[in-house]
Structure formats: C-alpha cells, structure tokens
Amino acid sequence: MSDVLGIDETILRVGSLAVLAVALLVSVSVLSRIEGRSRLFAGPRERFVFGIPWGTALVVVSVVAVYYLVQGGGKPGGPIVSGFRSWSLWYPQGILFSSFAHFNDAHLTGNMVGTVAFAPVAEYVWRHYPDDPDLSGWRGNPHARIGVFVAAVVSVGVLGSVVVPGAVIGFSGVVFAFAGFTIVTAPIETVFAIVAIQVVRLLHSAVTDPFVVAQAQEQFVRPSWANIAVQGHLYGLVVGVLLGVALLRYRDREPNLFAVFGAALVFAVSRSLQSVYWFLGNETYVLFTAIGAAGVFVLATIIAVAACNPGDSSLPVFDVSGARAATGILVALLLGLAVIGIPYNLVPVDGGPATADGSGIEVRDYTLTYAENVDDQYIGALEIPGVWEPSVSRSGVIVTSTQRNSWGVAISAQELATRRSATVALGDATWRETVEISRTGWEVAGSNSTYKVYANRGDGWQELYAADPVTANLLINDSTITIRPADEFYELVVERDGERIGVEQIPGPGGKTTIGSIQFSRNGSALLARHEGTVVQIAAFRS
C-alpha cells in the first residue's frame, strides 16, 4: 500500500470521505433546524408518493442496468458499443436500446447526473398527486401517473432512435427532453438544476476519487464538442418543450417570458447546443462558432414565445398568435429532423470489408479491420446526386456488419497511435466477445514512423495492417537506412547510390547485426547504428 504525503493511502481515503460525510450532515442539520424539517420536505411529500420521485429512480436504475447488465459495462474491454447504436430501422435491437445505452463510464455518469438534476423537476411538475383531487381513473391514480412518466421517457428515447439522423447512442436526448419540459413549465427551477449539475458532479467525483495523484502524460484528446450529438440533443429539447407547452395549455398556465428565455439560453449554452460542427475526416473537424451562437439565441426566443398564452398577440402580416407560430416552428424543426433521419435509417450501408484485400477478423456477423483513408460508408450512405454527396475519409479500427447495417470506426488511427493498445467489445444483448488490438512501430530519425496493427480474439495475434517503409533522414557511409515491416518483425534495408547493400531483421533488445560496414544494435527501445567509431540513434521502438 503506497503513501501520499506520508499518509497511508487507505487512511487518507477513509478520512477524506469521513470529512465529506460530516460536512454534508452539518449542512442538512443546519438547514433543517432553521427552516424546519417538515417545511423543508413539504413540497416533495405533497407531490410525490412518500416524497420520492419514483419515476426518476426507476429510469436511473433501468439505464444503469442496461449499461452494466446488457452492454457489459465494467467488464474487460468495456461495454459493447457497435451493437447498441441506432444504425438502421432494419436493426430493431439498435433502435430499441440506443437511447438507453452508453459509450463508456464517463458517458453514463454525465447523462445520469443530468437526469438526477432535471428529471425530478419534470416529475415534480407532472406530480404523482394531481392538482384536482376529484380526478378519477388513471389521471388521479398516483401509481398510474408514475407509470405514465416512465412510459413517456421510454417513448421519447425510442422515437429519438427512429427520427434522429446518425447512429446515435446515449440517454442525452431524453435528458434534454427533461430540460426542455422544465424550461417552459418551471424555468427558475431549471436554472437551479443547471447549477446543481456542478454540485452533483463535485459530489460524485469526491466520493469515487477522494484524492487524485496525477502527473503529466501524453494523451489523445478529441475536441470536446466533436463528441456531441447535437442533432440528438436538439430533438430531445424540442420534444420536451412541446410536451411542456401542451401541459401548460391543458392546465391553463403561462410562465414568465423572460424567465423562460433566460432558462432556455443558459441551458443551451451550458450544454453546448451551439456546437454546430462537421467532420472533415481523420479526426479533423470544423466548428461553426458564429452560426451556433446565433442558433441558440434564436432557439431560446422561439421557446419563450411558444410558452406564452396563444391569445396574447398576433404576428404582423400573419393573423396568427406568436405562441402558435413558435410552436409551429418547433414542430417543423422536429419534422425536419425526421425527414432527414428516417431516410438515413432506411438506406442500406455497405458493411463489407474496409480494406482493399479484405483482410480482417470475422466475429460472427461482425468484420473487424484496420484501414487508412477509406470513405466512411455510413456517412456516405444517403446520397442525393448533385445535392448531397458526402465523402469523409476515416482511418483506424473499423467494425462493420451487413446484418446490422453498420459501419463505424471503433478506434481512430490517431487514438491508437497514442494508446498503442485497446480492446474492442463486439456483440449485442445476447452475446459478447472481445478483440485485443495492438500497434507496434518505429519512430525513425528525421522522418515519420512505420508500424503494424495486430488483432487477437483469443486464438493468437493476426496482422491487420502494415504501413509503408520509412527511410531515416540521414546518411551513414553515404548509405540510406530504411525500416520496413516484415512477416516476422521489421527489417533494415541499407542502400547506396540506388543499389541494395543488404537486408537484415532488426535485432531484439541487446542484439546486434551488421549490414555492409554498418553495425546495428538495440539498446532497449533505441536502435543504434555504428560506423568507424561514430554511433547515432536512428529509430525508437514503440509498443
């Protein structure tokens, strides 16, 4: 057991958690004494069965269960991702699960924090106990109302898988629906929920990691906005707003215009809804900053107007209320997403081998390959000649399945070059298998690198890809030195004046070999060349 600042790690962890627990108890105790415990919990008890938002609790437990019990989160290799994306309407399992599945632990945590912040507010507005105690049937039954809340969550998630363009995965669309609903029905509470997200994240990180010891290291970092499914978030927000507006009309309520506008704007910016971007290929993206900023202001205005009383005022030229016009725009926006998304989800995707020679590993209906600068078959599936002909080049570990109508990059070339190894989990709700990926390579002096990519599904390593040879940017005894991938490992090729002097396999650590008058040796990961008493490092091995 290691020490931190001279303190045993276990003692420091337990002590840190004890300090946090005491601080929380003191805060609750002080507030209860000043405000009164009965008054502090009066609101939840008035609206919730036993004062607990059971619908939110059921949703959180169900989504977490999908991640850990169905996707295999927490298992070696992490969760299955490809099998749970909404690739196509021809793949019902993906449509059913995609909105409730997640990419990794951080993805799940982020969405559950958002759910804990916004879902109880939405459920509080909906209420287990209705305003009118005389309501009969399911409308007055608190258990039925909890069921309606959960059913609405499931419906919004599944509908999003059908209409949202792209192979989405994650609960964020539903989280945005919670927020959209509360923005128009409880705007002030929504702003508090946005702030509460930071508090919940702080508590989560404090409990899971009471202290963190970190050091500088090389990492692969993708732009944060490039991981955002803006179209899915926009869908959820619009659906939530429309449901909230419907409830306002039914209950004959009208919120404060500026409060709704402020809540909508703060939420949109805090959740990066302004991140309008596109792929340029191979981990390169373009972010339309000004267009995105303009979009959130316009969207916040439309949402605020939609929440107004329909009889307030008419728009100039058109004899229609501003609220009805704004609601119509939101409906049109939702239909616009569907017009794009449904055709995308119906077009067949070429799920065949991604490499020219068809090399790869077959895992049931999946094909796993490594390729560089190939066209993304999923993005290019929906093509309108002369109008929409998308072409995006991708590089990395590619997973395809004709049966699932899927084509996607599991690990980009840049990420694999940084991490050197990774595990890809394949399967679906009924089976699971993992494939180990490894990248070895030589970084050559004054030049780029040459490398090989391997895969292992448990029966031995298989080569997936070998890069082009690389020549060092130096001359030794007027000779060029090239490193190239070979069947067994890597080879050294020495040439002078266009004539080959010799070819030898690169020696292992501590080994030596000679080509012509140049002696090559390995000192750990360094490859050294010696000639007439001069020694230079010409390459370094990375694995």
Coordinates of C-alpha atoms in Angstrom, one line a residue:
M1 CA 0.0 0.0 0.0
S2 CA 1.6 3.3 -1.1
D3 CA 1.7 6.5 0.9
V4 CA 0.5 10.0 -0.1
L5 CA 2.2 12.9 1.6
G6 CA 3.4 10.4 4.2
I7 CA -0.1 9.2 5.0
D8 CA -1.3 5.6 4.3
E9 CA -3.5 5.7 1.2
T10 CA -6.3 3.8 2.8
I11 CA -6.3 6.1 5.9
L12 CA -6.3 9.1 3.6
R13 CA -9.2 7.8 1.6
V14 CA -11.4 6.9 4.6
G15 CA -10.5 10.1 6.3
S16 CA -11.4 12.2 3.3
L17 CA -14.8 10.5 2.9
A18 CA -15.5 11.0 6.6
V19 CA -14.8 14.7 6.3
L20 CA -17.2 14.9 3.3
A21 CA -19.9 13.0 5.2
V22 CA -19.6 15.2 8.2
A23 CA -19.8 18.4 6.1
L24 CA -23.0 17.1 4.3
L25 CA -24.6 16.1 7.6
V26 CA -23.8 19.5 9.2
S27 CA -25.3 21.3 6.1
V28 CA -28.6 19.3 6.2
S29 CA -28.8 19.6 10.0
V30 CA -28.4 23.4 10.0
L31 CA -30.9 23.9 7.2
S32 CA -33.4 21.6 8.9
R33 CA -33.1 23.4 12.3
I34 CA -33.5 26.9 10.7
E35 CA -36.2 26.1 8.2
G36 CA -37.9 23.2 9.9
R37 CA -37.7 19.6 8.7
S38 CA -41.4 19.4 7.8
R39 CA -41.3 22.6 5.8
L40 CA -38.0 21.6 4.1
F41 CA -39.6 18.4 2.7
A42 CA -43.2 19.6 2.4
G43 CA -43.1 20.1 -1.4
P44 CA -41.9 16.6 -2.3
R45 CA -44.3 15.0 0.1
E46 CA -47.2 17.0 -1.3
R47 CA -46.5 15.9 -4.9
F48 CA -44.6 12.6 -4.6
V49 CA -45.6 9.2 -3.1
F50 CA -43.6 9.2 0.2
G51 CA -41.8 12.3 -1.1
I52 CA -39.7 10.3 -3.6
P53 CA -39.6 10.8 -7.4
W54 CA -40.1 7.2 -8.1
G55 CA -40.3 7.7 -11.9
T56 CA -36.8 9.2 -11.9
A57 CA -35.5 6.5 -9.6
L58 CA -36.9 3.7 -11.9
V59 CA -35.4 5.4 -15.0
V60 CA -31.9 5.8 -13.5
V61 CA -31.9 2.2 -12.2
S62 CA -33.1 0.9 -15.6
V63 CA -30.5 2.9 -17.7
V64 CA -27.7 1.8 -15.3
A65 CA -28.9 -1.8 -15.6
V66 CA -28.8 -1.6 -19.4
Y67 CA -25.2 -0.4 -19.3
Y68 CA -23.8 -3.0 -16.8
L69 CA -26.1 -6.0 -17.3
V70 CA -26.8 -5.8 -21.1
Q71 CA -23.9 -3.8 -22.6
G72 CA -21.3 -5.3 -20.3
G73 CA -20.0 -2.1 -18.8
G74 CA -17.3 -2.7 -16.2
K75 CA -16.2 -5.9 -17.9
P76 CA -12.8 -6.3 -19.5
G77 CA -12.9 -4.4 -22.8
G78 CA -15.7 -2.2 -21.6
P79 CA -19.3 -2.0 -22.9
I80 CA -20.4 -3.2 -26.3
V81 CA -21.0 -0.1 -28.4
S82 CA -21.4 -1.0 -32.0
G83 CA -24.2 -3.5 -31.3
F84 CA -26.3 -0.8 -29.5
R85 CA -26.2 2.1 -31.9
S86 CA -29.3 3.1 -33.9
W87 CA -27.7 2.1 -37.2
S88 CA -30.9 1.4 -39.1
L89 CA -34.6 0.8 -38.9
W90 CA -33.7 -2.6 -40.2
Y91 CA -31.8 -3.3 -37.0
P92 CA -34.6 -3.2 -34.3
Q93 CA -32.3 -4.0 -31.4
G94 CA -30.2 -0.9 -32.0
I95 CA -33.4 1.2 -32.3
L96 CA -34.7 -0.2 -29.0
F97 CA -31.6 0.1 -27.0
S98 CA -29.6 3.0 -28.4
S99 CA -31.1 5.8 -26.3
F100 CA -30.5 3.8 -23.2
A101 CA -27.0 2.5 -23.9
H102 CA -23.7 4.4 -23.4
F103 CA -20.2 4.6 -24.9
N104 CA -18.3 4.4 -21.6
D105 CA -18.4 5.0 -17.9
A106 CA -18.0 8.8 -18.3
H107 CA -20.8 8.9 -20.8
L108 CA -23.1 7.1 -18.5
T109 CA -22.1 9.3 -15.5
G110 CA -22.6 12.5 -17.4
N111 CA -26.1 11.5 -18.5
M112 CA -27.1 10.2 -15.1
V113 CA -26.0 13.4 -13.5
G114 CA -28.2 15.4 -15.9
T115 CA -31.1 13.0 -15.2
V116 CA -30.8 13.4 -11.5
A117 CA -30.8 17.2 -12.0
F118 CA -33.7 17.7 -14.4
A119 CA -35.9 14.6 -14.2
P120 CA -37.1 15.2 -10.6
V121 CA -38.1 18.7 -11.6
A122 CA -40.0 17.4 -14.5
E123 CA -41.7 14.8 -12.3
Y124 CA -42.4 17.4 -9.7
V125 CA -44.3 19.5 -12.3
W126 CA -46.1 16.4 -13.5
R127 CA -46.9 15.3 -9.9
H128 CA -47.9 11.9 -8.6
Y129 CA -50.9 13.5 -6.8
P130 CA -52.8 15.7 -9.3
D131 CA -53.9 19.3 -8.6
D132 CA -57.5 18.2 -8.8
P133 CA -58.3 15.6 -6.1
D134 CA -61.6 14.8 -7.9
L135 CA -59.8 13.3 -11.0
S136 CA -60.8 9.7 -11.5
G137 CA -59.2 6.8 -13.4
W138 CA -55.5 6.8 -14.2
R139 CA -55.3 10.6 -14.1
G140 CA -56.0 10.5 -10.4
N141 CA -54.0 7.3 -9.5
P142 CA -50.5 8.2 -8.3
H143 CA -49.1 4.8 -9.3
A144 CA -50.6 5.2 -12.8
R145 CA -49.1 8.7 -13.1
I146 CA -45.7 7.3 -12.2
G147 CA -46.2 4.7 -14.9
V148 CA -47.1 7.4 -17.4
F149 CA -44.0 9.3 -16.6
V150 CA -41.7 6.3 -17.2
A151 CA -43.6 5.3 -20.4
A152 CA -43.1 8.8 -21.7
V153 CA -39.4 8.6 -21.1
V154 CA -39.2 5.3 -23.0
S155 CA -41.3 6.6 -25.8
V156 CA -39.1 9.7 -26.2
G157 CA -36.0 7.6 -26.2
V158 CA -37.2 5.1 -28.8
L159 CA -38.7 7.8 -31.0
G160 CA -35.4 9.6 -31.0
S161 CA -33.7 6.4 -32.3
V162 CA -36.1 6.4 -35.2
V163 CA -36.1 10.1 -36.3
V164 CA -32.6 11.5 -35.3
P165 CA -30.1 11.3 -38.1
G166 CA -26.9 9.3 -37.4
A167 CA -26.1 6.2 -35.4
V168 CA -26.6 7.8 -32.0
I169 CA -26.1 6.2 -28.6
G170 CA -26.8 7.6 -25.2
F171 CA -29.5 8.9 -22.9
S172 CA -28.7 12.6 -23.6
G173 CA -31.6 13.1 -25.9
V174 CA -34.0 12.1 -23.1
V175 CA -32.1 14.3 -20.6
F176 CA -32.6 17.2 -23.0
A177 CA -36.3 16.4 -23.1
F178 CA -36.4 16.6 -19.3
A179 CA -34.8 20.0 -19.5
G180 CA -37.0 21.2 -22.4
F181 CA -40.1 20.3 -20.4
T182 CA -38.9 22.1 -17.3
I183 CA -37.6 25.2 -19.1
V184 CA -41.2 26.1 -20.1
T185 CA -43.0 24.8 -17.0
A186 CA -40.5 25.6 -14.2
P187 CA -37.8 28.0 -15.7
I188 CA -36.4 29.2 -12.3
E189 CA -36.1 25.7 -11.0
T190 CA -34.4 24.7 -14.3
V191 CA -31.7 27.3 -13.7
F192 CA -31.1 25.9 -10.2
A193 CA -30.9 22.4 -11.7
I194 CA -28.2 23.6 -14.2
V195 CA -26.2 24.9 -11.2
A196 CA -27.0 21.7 -9.3
I197 CA -25.3 19.6 -12.0
Q198 CA -22.0 21.1 -11.0
V199 CA -22.7 20.2 -7.3
V200 CA -23.7 16.6 -8.2
R201 CA -20.6 16.2 -10.3
L202 CA -18.5 17.5 -7.5
L203 CA -20.0 15.1 -5.0
H204 CA -19.7 12.2 -7.5
S205 CA -16.0 12.8 -8.1
A206 CA -15.4 13.4 -4.4
V207 CA -17.0 10.1 -3.4
T208 CA -15.4 8.0 -6.2
D209 CA -12.0 9.6 -6.0
P210 CA -11.5 11.3 -2.6
F211 CA -8.0 12.3 -3.7
V212 CA -6.2 12.1 -7.1
V213 CA -2.5 11.8 -7.7
A214 CA -1.7 12.8 -11.3
Q215 CA 1.3 13.6 -13.5
A216 CA 1.8 15.0 -16.9
Q217 CA 1.4 12.4 -19.7
E218 CA 0.8 12.1 -23.4
Q219 CA -2.9 11.7 -24.2
F220 CA -5.2 11.6 -27.2
V221 CA -7.7 14.5 -26.8
R222 CA -10.5 15.0 -29.3
P223 CA -12.2 18.4 -29.3
S224 CA -14.9 18.2 -26.6
W225 CA -17.6 19.5 -29.0
A226 CA -16.7 16.8 -31.5
N227 CA -18.2 14.2 -29.2
I228 CA -21.6 15.9 -29.0
A229 CA -24.6 14.5 -30.9
V230 CA -26.1 18.0 -31.5
Q231 CA -29.0 16.6 -33.6
G232 CA -30.0 14.2 -30.7
H233 CA -29.8 16.9 -28.2
L234 CA -31.9 19.3 -30.4
Y235 CA -34.5 16.5 -30.8
G236 CA -34.8 16.0 -27.1
L237 CA -35.0 19.7 -26.3
V238 CA -37.7 20.3 -28.9
V239 CA -39.8 17.3 -27.8
G240 CA -39.5 18.3 -24.1
V241 CA -40.6 21.9 -24.9
L242 CA -43.6 20.7 -26.9
L243 CA -44.7 18.4 -24.1
G244 CA -44.3 21.2 -21.6
V245 CA -46.3 23.6 -23.8
A246 CA -49.0 21.0 -24.1
L247 CA -49.2 20.7 -20.3
L248 CA -49.3 24.5 -19.9
R249 CA -52.2 24.7 -22.3
Y250 CA -54.0 21.9 -20.5
R251 CA -53.6 23.5 -17.1
D252 CA -54.2 27.0 -18.5
R253 CA -50.9 28.3 -17.2
E254 CA -48.5 30.9 -18.6
P255 CA -44.9 31.3 -17.3
N256 CA -42.8 34.5 -17.3
L257 CA -41.5 35.1 -20.9
F258 CA -38.1 36.4 -19.7
A259 CA -37.6 33.6 -17.2
V260 CA -38.3 31.0 -20.0
F261 CA -35.9 32.8 -22.4
G262 CA -33.2 33.0 -19.7
A263 CA -33.5 29.4 -18.7
A264 CA -33.5 28.2 -22.4
L265 CA -30.5 30.3 -23.2
V266 CA -28.5 29.3 -20.1
F267 CA -29.3 25.7 -20.6
A268 CA -28.4 25.7 -24.4
V269 CA -25.1 27.4 -23.7
S270 CA -24.2 25.3 -20.7
R271 CA -24.9 22.1 -22.6
S272 CA -23.0 23.2 -25.7
L273 CA -26.0 23.2 -28.0
Q274 CA -24.2 25.9 -30.0
S275 CA -21.6 23.3 -31.1
V276 CA -22.6 23.1 -34.8
Y277 CA -19.8 21.1 -36.5
W278 CA -19.0 18.7 -39.3
F279 CA -16.4 16.0 -40.0
L280 CA -13.6 16.8 -42.3
G281 CA -12.1 13.3 -41.9
N282 CA -9.4 11.6 -39.9
E283 CA -10.1 13.3 -36.6
T284 CA -10.4 16.8 -38.2
Y285 CA -13.5 18.8 -37.7
V286 CA -14.9 22.3 -38.4
L287 CA -16.9 24.2 -35.7
F288 CA -19.3 26.9 -36.9
T289 CA -19.0 29.1 -33.9
A290 CA -20.9 32.2 -35.0
I291 CA -23.7 30.2 -36.6
G292 CA -24.0 28.1 -33.4
A293 CA -24.2 31.2 -31.2
A294 CA -26.9 32.7 -33.4
G295 CA -28.8 29.5 -33.3
V296 CA -29.1 29.3 -29.5
F297 CA -30.4 32.9 -29.3
V298 CA -33.0 32.2 -31.9
L299 CA -33.9 28.9 -30.4
A300 CA -34.3 30.4 -26.9
T301 CA -36.6 33.1 -28.3
I302 CA -38.8 30.6 -30.1
I303 CA -39.1 28.5 -27.0
A304 CA -40.0 31.5 -24.8
V305 CA -42.7 32.7 -27.3
A306 CA -44.1 29.2 -27.6
A307 CA -44.7 29.1 -23.9
C308 CA -46.8 32.3 -24.0
N309 CA -50.6 32.5 -24.0
P310 CA -51.8 31.8 -27.6
G311 CA -54.3 34.7 -27.3
D312 CA -51.7 37.3 -26.3
S313 CA -50.9 38.9 -29.7
S314 CA -50.7 38.3 -33.4
L315 CA -47.7 38.5 -35.6
P316 CA -47.6 41.3 -38.2
V317 CA -48.8 40.3 -41.7
F318 CA -50.0 36.9 -40.5
D319 CA -53.1 36.7 -38.4
V320 CA -51.7 34.1 -36.0
S321 CA -50.6 34.3 -32.4
G322 CA -46.9 34.4 -31.7
A323 CA -47.2 31.3 -29.4
R324 CA -48.9 29.2 -32.2
A325 CA -46.3 30.4 -34.7
A326 CA -43.4 29.5 -32.4
T327 CA -44.9 26.1 -31.6
G328 CA -45.4 25.5 -35.3
I329 CA -41.7 26.3 -35.9
L330 CA -40.7 23.7 -33.2
V331 CA -43.0 21.1 -34.8
A332 CA -41.5 21.9 -38.2
L333 CA -38.0 21.5 -36.7
L334 CA -38.9 18.1 -35.3
L335 CA -40.4 17.1 -38.6
G336 CA -37.3 18.3 -40.4
L337 CA -35.1 16.1 -38.3
A338 CA -37.4 13.2 -39.1
V339 CA -37.3 14.0 -42.9
I340 CA -33.5 13.6 -42.7
G341 CA -33.3 10.9 -40.1
I342 CA -35.8 8.4 -41.3
P343 CA -34.4 8.1 -44.8
Y344 CA -30.9 7.8 -43.3
N345 CA -32.1 5.0 -41.2
L346 CA -33.6 3.2 -44.2
V347 CA -30.7 3.4 -46.6
P348 CA -28.6 0.2 -46.7
V349 CA -24.9 0.6 -45.7
D350 CA -22.1 -1.3 -47.3
G351 CA -20.9 -3.4 -44.4
G352 CA -18.3 -5.3 -46.3
P353 CA -14.5 -5.4 -45.7
A354 CA -13.0 -2.0 -45.4
T355 CA -9.5 -2.9 -46.7
A356 CA -8.5 -3.5 -50.3
D357 CA -7.5 -7.1 -49.8
G358 CA -10.5 -7.9 -47.5
S359 CA -8.2 -8.8 -44.5
G360 CA -9.7 -8.7 -41.1
I361 CA -11.2 -10.7 -38.3
E362 CA -14.7 -12.2 -38.5
V363 CA -16.6 -12.4 -35.2
R364 CA -20.0 -13.8 -36.1
D365 CA -21.7 -11.2 -38.3
Y366 CA -19.0 -8.5 -37.5
T367 CA -15.9 -7.8 -39.5
L368 CA -13.1 -6.0 -37.8
T369 CA -10.4 -4.4 -39.9
Y370 CA -7.8 -1.6 -39.8
A371 CA -7.7 0.8 -42.8
E372 CA -6.5 4.3 -43.5
N373 CA -8.1 7.0 -45.7
V374 CA -11.2 5.0 -46.7
D375 CA -14.6 6.5 -47.3
D376 CA -17.0 6.4 -44.3
Q377 CA -19.6 4.1 -45.7
Y378 CA -22.2 5.2 -43.1
I379 CA -21.9 9.0 -43.7
G380 CA -21.9 8.5 -47.5
A381 CA -24.9 6.0 -47.5
L382 CA -27.5 8.7 -48.1
E383 CA -26.6 10.4 -51.3
I384 CA -28.6 12.8 -53.4
P385 CA -26.8 13.3 -56.7
G386 CA -25.9 16.9 -57.4
V387 CA -27.3 18.0 -54.0
W388 CA -25.8 15.9 -51.2
E389 CA -22.8 13.7 -51.9
P390 CA -20.9 13.5 -48.6
S391 CA -17.5 12.0 -48.6
V392 CA -15.4 11.7 -45.4
S393 CA -12.2 9.8 -45.1
R394 CA -11.6 7.8 -41.9
S395 CA -8.7 5.8 -40.5
G396 CA -8.5 3.3 -37.7
V397 CA -10.0 0.1 -36.4
I398 CA -13.2 -0.3 -38.4
V399 CA -16.1 -2.5 -37.3
T400 CA -18.8 -3.4 -39.9
S401 CA -21.8 -5.7 -40.0
T402 CA -24.0 -6.1 -43.0
Q403 CA -26.6 -7.8 -40.8
R404 CA -26.8 -4.7 -38.6
N405 CA -26.4 -2.2 -41.4
S406 CA -23.4 -0.8 -39.5
W407 CA -20.1 0.8 -40.4
G408 CA -18.1 2.7 -37.8
V409 CA -14.6 3.5 -36.5
A410 CA -14.2 1.8 -33.1
I411 CA -10.7 3.4 -32.5
S412 CA -9.2 6.1 -34.7
A413 CA -5.7 5.8 -36.1
Q414 CA -4.6 8.8 -34.0
E415 CA -6.0 7.4 -30.8
L416 CA -4.5 4.0 -31.4
A417 CA -1.1 5.6 -32.1
T418 CA -1.3 7.3 -28.7
R419 CA -2.7 4.4 -26.7
R420 CA -0.7 1.7 -28.5
S421 CA -3.3 -0.9 -27.5
A422 CA -7.0 -1.2 -26.9
T423 CA -9.9 -3.7 -26.6
V424 CA -12.9 -3.7 -28.8
A425 CA -16.1 -5.4 -27.4
L426 CA -18.4 -6.9 -30.0
G427 CA -21.8 -8.5 -29.7
D428 CA -25.3 -7.4 -28.7
A429 CA -27.9 -8.1 -26.0
T430 CA -27.4 -11.9 -26.3
W431 CA -23.7 -12.4 -26.7
R432 CA -20.3 -10.8 -26.2
E433 CA -16.7 -11.2 -27.4
T434 CA -13.7 -9.0 -27.1
V435 CA -10.8 -8.4 -29.6
E436 CA -7.4 -7.1 -28.4
I437 CA -5.8 -4.5 -30.7
S438 CA -2.1 -3.8 -30.6
R439 CA 0.1 -1.3 -32.5
T440 CA 3.8 -1.6 -32.8
G441 CA 6.1 0.8 -34.7
W442 CA 9.4 2.5 -35.2
E443 CA 9.7 6.3 -35.0
V444 CA 12.5 7.0 -37.4
A445 CA 15.0 9.9 -37.0
G446 CA 14.1 12.9 -39.0
S447 CA 11.1 11.2 -40.6
N448 CA 7.7 9.7 -39.8
S449 CA 7.1 6.2 -38.5
T450 CA 6.3 2.8 -39.8
Y451 CA 4.1 0.4 -37.9
K452 CA 1.9 -2.7 -37.8
V453 CA -1.5 -3.3 -36.3
Y454 CA -2.5 -6.6 -34.9
A455 CA -5.7 -8.2 -33.5
N456 CA -6.3 -11.1 -31.2
R457 CA -9.7 -12.6 -30.4
G458 CA -8.1 -15.2 -28.1
D459 CA -6.6 -17.6 -30.7
G460 CA -3.4 -15.7 -31.5
W461 CA -2.3 -12.4 -33.0
Q462 CA -3.2 -11.7 -36.6
E463 CA -1.7 -8.8 -38.6
L464 CA -4.4 -6.4 -39.8
Y465 CA -2.2 -3.7 -41.4
A466 CA 1.4 -2.8 -42.2
A467 CA 2.4 0.7 -43.0
D468 CA 4.8 1.8 -45.8
P469 CA 8.6 1.6 -45.2
V470 CA 10.2 4.7 -43.8
T471 CA 13.7 6.0 -44.6
A472 CA 15.8 7.8 -42.0
N473 CA 16.7 11.4 -42.9
L474 CA 20.4 10.8 -42.6
L475 CA 23.3 9.2 -44.4
I476 CA 25.8 6.8 -42.9
N477 CA 28.8 5.9 -45.1
D478 CA 26.8 7.5 -47.9
S479 CA 24.1 4.9 -47.4
T480 CA 20.4 5.3 -46.7
I481 CA 18.7 3.2 -44.0
T482 CA 15.1 2.1 -44.4
I483 CA 12.9 0.3 -41.8
R484 CA 10.1 -1.7 -43.3
P485 CA 7.5 -4.1 -41.8
A486 CA 8.3 -7.8 -42.4
D487 CA 6.4 -11.1 -41.8
E488 CA 8.2 -11.7 -38.5
F489 CA 9.0 -8.3 -37.2
Y490 CA 10.7 -5.3 -39.0
E491 CA 13.7 -5.3 -41.4
L492 CA 16.6 -3.0 -42.0
V493 CA 17.3 -2.1 -45.7
V494 CA 20.7 -0.4 -46.5
E495 CA 21.2 1.1 -49.9
R496 CA 23.9 3.2 -51.5
D497 CA 23.6 5.0 -54.9
G498 CA 20.4 3.2 -55.6
E499 CA 21.9 -0.3 -55.0
R500 CA 20.9 -2.5 -52.2
I501 CA 23.7 -3.4 -49.8
G502 CA 21.8 -5.8 -47.7
V503 CA 18.6 -6.6 -45.7
E504 CA 18.5 -7.9 -42.1
Q505 CA 15.9 -8.3 -39.5
I506 CA 16.1 -5.7 -36.7
P507 CA 17.7 -7.4 -33.7
G508 CA 15.9 -7.7 -30.4
P509 CA 17.0 -5.8 -27.2
G510 CA 20.7 -6.3 -26.6
G511 CA 21.1 -7.9 -30.1
K512 CA 23.4 -6.8 -33.0
T513 CA 23.5 -7.3 -36.7
T514 CA 25.8 -5.9 -39.5
I515 CA 24.9 -4.8 -43.0
G516 CA 27.9 -3.8 -45.1
S517 CA 30.2 -1.7 -42.9
I518 CA 27.4 -0.5 -40.5
Q519 CA 26.7 -2.3 -37.3
F520 CA 23.2 -2.0 -35.8
S521 CA 22.4 -2.7 -32.2
R522 CA 19.4 -2.5 -29.8
N523 CA 19.7 -0.7 -26.5
G524 CA 16.2 -1.2 -25.1
S525 CA 13.8 0.6 -27.4
A526 CA 16.6 2.5 -29.2
L527 CA 18.1 1.3 -32.5
L528 CA 21.7 2.4 -32.9
A529 CA 24.0 2.5 -35.9
R530 CA 27.8 2.4 -35.6
H531 CA 30.3 3.2 -38.3
E532 CA 34.0 3.8 -37.7
G533 CA 33.6 4.8 -34.1
T534 CA 30.6 7.0 -34.6
V535 CA 27.3 5.9 -33.0
V536 CA 23.9 7.5 -33.8
Q537 CA 20.3 6.6 -32.9
I538 CA 18.3 6.1 -36.0
A539 CA 14.9 5.0 -34.6
A540 CA 13.0 4.1 -31.4
F541 CA 10.6 1.2 -31.0
R542 CA 7.1 1.9 -29.6
S543 CA 4.7 -0.8 -28.5

